Amino acid sequence: KDRSVIQGKKFYAYDAQTGEVIWEAETTGWMYSSAAVSALDGALYIGSADSSREGTGFGGKGKAGRFYAFRPNGTEKWHVDSDSEFGPSPALWYDDDKNEFIVARTQRGRVFLFRNDGSVVWERNFDAEGFGSPVISRGNDSVIMLFNSGSAEAANKMIAMDIKTGETTWSVAVPKSGEL
């Protein structure tokens, strides 16, 4: 077998009842996160590294990232490239009109809100490393993330952003690794 396949450059969809592989899709790089599944059309959203492009990746890998949307049959619906790996798991958000949006972030702190057609609603660059996946607030109006080292705005902070605009609504300092 192709070693890159073994190392995680394919995404597999399994039948929940039988464990049988339903389909597989090639990706341009490793995938570190879990997929989010659309309640509207069954699309699967997942991020990866992108070993085909040079960039400013996390952990010295020197690669960029690609975020994917796959249809339920395994064909690619859309993808978006960024300057860092999409390691954290995405979150899905539904507005009052039941429109679906995807919150995704890179390991270098770039945060996106995508429509389910792949267009970008907003994008923020916190320039702060970390793997913290986005969480949608109970009130369904904020997205909250944890950031590690990086810019003064985000380093060692938990930040809440207005889900509709991407603007920071609050931030709280958190202990650095090893300070607990």
Short mmCIF file of N, CA, C and O in Angstrom, two decimals, residues 77-128:
data_model
loop_
_atom_site.label_atom_id
_atom_site.label_comp_id
_atom_site.label_asym_id
_atom_site.label_seq_id
_atom_site.Cartn_x
_atom_site.Cartn_y
_atom_site.Cartn_z
N LYS A 77 -17.22 18.67 -2.12
CA LYS A 77 -18.19 19.75 -2.33
C LYS A 77 -17.43 21.06 -2.55
O LYS A 77 -17.77 21.84 -3.43
N TRP A 78 -16.42 21.33 -1.72
CA TRP A 78 -15.56 22.50 -1.83
C TRP A 78 -14.37 22.33 -0.90
O TRP A 78 -14.35 21.45 -0.05
N HIS A 79 -13.37 23.20 -1.08
CA HIS A 79 -12.26 23.28 -0.15
C HIS A 79 -11.74 24.72 -0.11
O HIS A 79 -11.96 25.48 -1.04
N VAL A 80 -11.07 25.05 0.99
CA VAL A 80 -10.47 26.37 1.17
C VAL A 80 -9.05 26.16 1.69
O VAL A 80 -8.83 25.34 2.58
N ASP A 81 -8.09 26.87 1.12
CA ASP A 81 -6.70 26.79 1.55
C ASP A 81 -6.36 27.91 2.51
O ASP A 81 -6.94 29.00 2.44
N SER A 82 -5.40 27.66 3.40
CA SER A 82 -4.92 28.68 4.32
C SER A 82 -3.43 28.51 4.52
O SER A 82 -2.83 27.55 4.04
N ASP A 83 -2.84 29.43 5.26
CA ASP A 83 -1.39 29.43 5.47
C ASP A 83 -0.96 28.57 6.64
O ASP A 83 0.20 28.59 7.02
N SER A 84 -1.86 27.81 7.23
CA SER A 84 -1.52 26.92 8.34
C SER A 84 -2.47 25.74 8.35
O SER A 84 -3.56 25.80 7.76
N GLU A 85 -2.07 24.69 9.02
CA GLU A 85 -2.85 23.46 9.07
C GLU A 85 -4.16 23.65 9.83
O GLU A 85 -4.19 24.30 10.86
N PHE A 86 -5.22 23.04 9.33
CA PHE A 86 -6.51 23.03 10.01
C PHE A 86 -6.53 21.81 10.94
O PHE A 86 -7.08 20.77 10.61
N GLY A 87 -5.91 21.93 12.12
CA GLY A 87 -5.83 20.81 13.05
C GLY A 87 -7.04 20.68 13.96
O GLY A 87 -7.52 19.58 14.18
N PRO A 88 -7.54 21.76 14.53
CA PRO A 88 -8.69 21.67 15.43
C PRO A 88 -9.96 21.20 14.71
O PRO A 88 -10.14 21.46 13.52
N SER A 89 -10.83 20.53 15.44
CA SER A 89 -12.10 20.09 14.86
C SER A 89 -13.01 21.28 14.61
O SER A 89 -13.03 22.23 15.40
N PRO A 90 -13.79 21.26 13.53
CA PRO A 90 -14.71 22.36 13.24
C PRO A 90 -15.98 22.27 14.10
O PRO A 90 -16.28 21.24 14.69
N ALA A 91 -16.71 23.38 14.13
CA ALA A 91 -18.01 23.44 14.82
C ALA A 91 -19.05 23.93 13.83
O ALA A 91 -18.75 24.74 12.95
N LEU A 92 -20.27 23.44 13.97
CA LEU A 92 -21.37 23.87 13.11
C LEU A 92 -22.27 24.82 13.89
O LEU A 92 -22.51 24.63 15.08
N TRP A 93 -22.76 25.83 13.18
CA TRP A 93 -23.66 26.82 13.78
C TRP A 93 -24.83 27.02 12.84
O TRP A 93 -24.67 27.08 11.61
N TYR A 94 -26.02 27.10 13.40
CA TYR A 94 -27.24 27.32 12.63
C TYR A 94 -27.88 28.62 13.12
O TYR A 94 -28.13 28.77 14.31
N ASP A 95 -28.13 29.54 12.18
CA ASP A 95 -28.74 30.80 12.59
C ASP A 95 -30.25 30.61 12.78
O ASP A 95 -30.78 29.50 12.63
N ASP A 96 -30.95 31.70 13.11
CA ASP A 96 -32.39 31.62 13.39
C ASP A 96 -33.21 31.16 12.19
O ASP A 96 -34.30 30.64 12.34
N ASP A 97 -32.66 31.37 10.98
CA ASP A 97 -33.36 30.95 9.76
C ASP A 97 -32.95 29.54 9.33
O ASP A 97 -33.26 29.12 8.22
N LYS A 98 -32.23 28.83 10.19
CA LYS A 98 -31.77 27.46 9.95
C LYS A 98 -30.72 27.36 8.84
O LYS A 98 -30.57 26.30 8.22
N ASN A 99 -30.02 28.46 8.57
CA ASN A 99 -28.89 28.40 7.64
C ASN A 99 -27.70 27.81 8.38
O ASN A 99 -27.50 28.08 9.56
N GLU A 100 -26.92 27.02 7.67
CA GLU A 100 -25.79 26.33 8.29
C GLU A 100 -24.47 27.07 8.00
O GLU A 100 -24.24 27.51 6.87
N PHE A 101 -23.64 27.16 9.04
CA PHE A 101 -22.33 27.78 8.93
C PHE A 101 -21.31 26.86 9.62
O PHE A 101 -21.66 26.11 10.52
N ILE A 102 -20.06 26.97 9.19
CA ILE A 102 -19.00 26.15 9.74
C ILE A 102 -17.93 27.07 10.32
O ILE A 102 -17.46 27.99 9.64
N VAL A 103 -17.56 26.85 11.58
CA VAL A 103 -16.46 27.58 12.20
C VAL A 103 -15.25 26.66 12.15
O VAL A 103 -15.29 25.53 12.64
N ALA A 104 -14.17 27.16 11.55
CA ALA A 104 -12.94 26.38 11.46
C ALA A 104 -11.78 27.27 11.83
O ALA A 104 -11.81 28.48 11.62
N ARG A 105 -10.73 26.66 12.39
CA ARG A 105 -9.54 27.44 12.73
C ARG A 105 -8.30 26.66 12.38
O ARG A 105 -8.30 25.44 12.33
N THR A 106 -7.25 27.41 12.13
CA THR A 106 -5.96 26.80 11.86
C THR A 106 -5.15 26.75 13.16
O THR A 106 -5.50 27.40 14.15
N GLN A 107 -4.09 25.99 13.13
CA GLN A 107 -3.23 25.86 14.30
C GLN A 107 -2.45 27.13 14.59
O GLN A 107 -1.90 27.28 15.67
N ARG A 108 -2.39 28.06 13.66
CA ARG A 108 -1.72 29.34 13.86
C ARG A 108 -2.70 30.45 14.21
O ARG A 108 -2.34 31.62 14.18
N GLY A 109 -3.97 30.10 14.50
CA GLY A 109 -4.91 31.09 15.01
C GLY A 109 -5.73 31.84 14.00
O GLY A 109 -6.33 32.86 14.32
N ARG A 110 -5.81 31.37 12.76
CA ARG A 110 -6.70 31.99 11.78
C ARG A 110 -8.06 31.31 11.94
O ARG A 110 -8.15 30.09 11.89
N VAL A 111 -9.11 32.11 12.13
CA VAL A 111 -10.47 31.58 12.38
C VAL A 111 -11.37 32.02 11.23
O VAL A 111 -11.34 33.18 10.82
N PHE A 112 -12.17 31.07 10.73
CA PHE A 112 -13.08 31.32 9.61
C PHE A 112 -14.51 30.98 10.00
O PHE A 112 -14.75 30.02 10.73
N LEU A 113 -15.46 31.74 9.45
CA LEU A 113 -16.86 31.34 9.44
C LEU A 113 -17.22 31.18 7.97
O LEU A 113 -17.19 32.14 7.20
N PHE A 114 -17.54 29.93 7.58
CA PHE A 114 -17.91 29.61 6.21
C PHE A 114 -19.42 29.39 6.12
O PHE A 114 -20.02 28.85 7.05
N ARG A 115 -20.00 29.76 4.99
CA ARG A 115 -21.35 29.29 4.65
C ARG A 115 -21.19 27.84 4.18
O ARG A 115 -20.09 27.42 3.82
N ASN A 116 -22.27 27.09 4.13
CA ASN A 116 -22.13 25.70 3.71
C ASN A 116 -21.84 25.54 2.22
O ASN A 116 -21.63 24.43 1.74
N ASP A 117 -21.75 26.65 1.48
CA ASP A 117 -21.32 26.59 0.08
C ASP A 117 -19.82 26.89 -0.06
O ASP A 117 -19.29 26.92 -1.16
N GLY A 118 -19.14 27.12 1.08
CA GLY A 118 -17.70 27.37 1.07
C GLY A 118 -17.31 28.83 1.05
O GLY A 118 -16.13 29.16 1.18
N SER A 119 -18.26 29.73 0.88
CA SER A 119 -17.91 31.15 0.88
C SER A 119 -17.61 31.60 2.32
O SER A 119 -18.16 31.08 3.28
N VAL A 120 -16.71 32.56 2.43
CA VAL A 120 -16.27 33.05 3.73
C VAL A 120 -17.15 34.21 4.18
O VAL A 120 -17.30 35.19 3.46
N VAL A 121 -17.73 34.08 5.38
CA VAL A 121 -18.53 35.16 5.97
C VAL A 121 -17.58 36.15 6.64
O VAL A 121 -17.68 37.35 6.42
N TRP A 122 -16.68 35.63 7.46
CA TRP A 122 -15.63 36.45 8.07
C TRP A 122 -14.42 35.60 8.35
O TRP A 122 -14.49 34.37 8.39
N GLU A 123 -13.30 36.29 8.54
CA GLU A 123 -12.03 35.64 8.85
C GLU A 123 -11.26 36.53 9.83
O GLU A 123 -11.24 37.74 9.65
N ARG A 124 -10.68 35.91 10.86
CA ARG A 124 -9.86 36.64 11.84
C ARG A 124 -8.51 35.95 11.94
O ARG A 124 -8.45 34.72 11.90
N ASN A 125 -7.46 36.72 12.09
CA ASN A 125 -6.13 36.13 12.28
C ASN A 125 -5.61 36.59 13.64
O ASN A 125 -5.19 37.72 13.79
N PHE A 126 -5.62 35.67 14.61
CA PHE A 126 -5.12 35.98 15.94
C PHE A 126 -3.62 35.76 16.06
O PHE A 126 -3.01 36.14 17.04
N ASP A 127 -3.02 35.11 15.08
CA ASP A 127 -1.58 34.83 15.08
C ASP A 127 -1.14 34.24 16.42
O ASP A 127 -0.22 34.70 17.07
N ALA A 128 -1.86 33.20 16.84
CA ALA A 128 -1.56 32.53 18.10
C ALA A 128 -1.75 31.03 17.89
O ALA A 128 -2.74 30.59 17.34
#
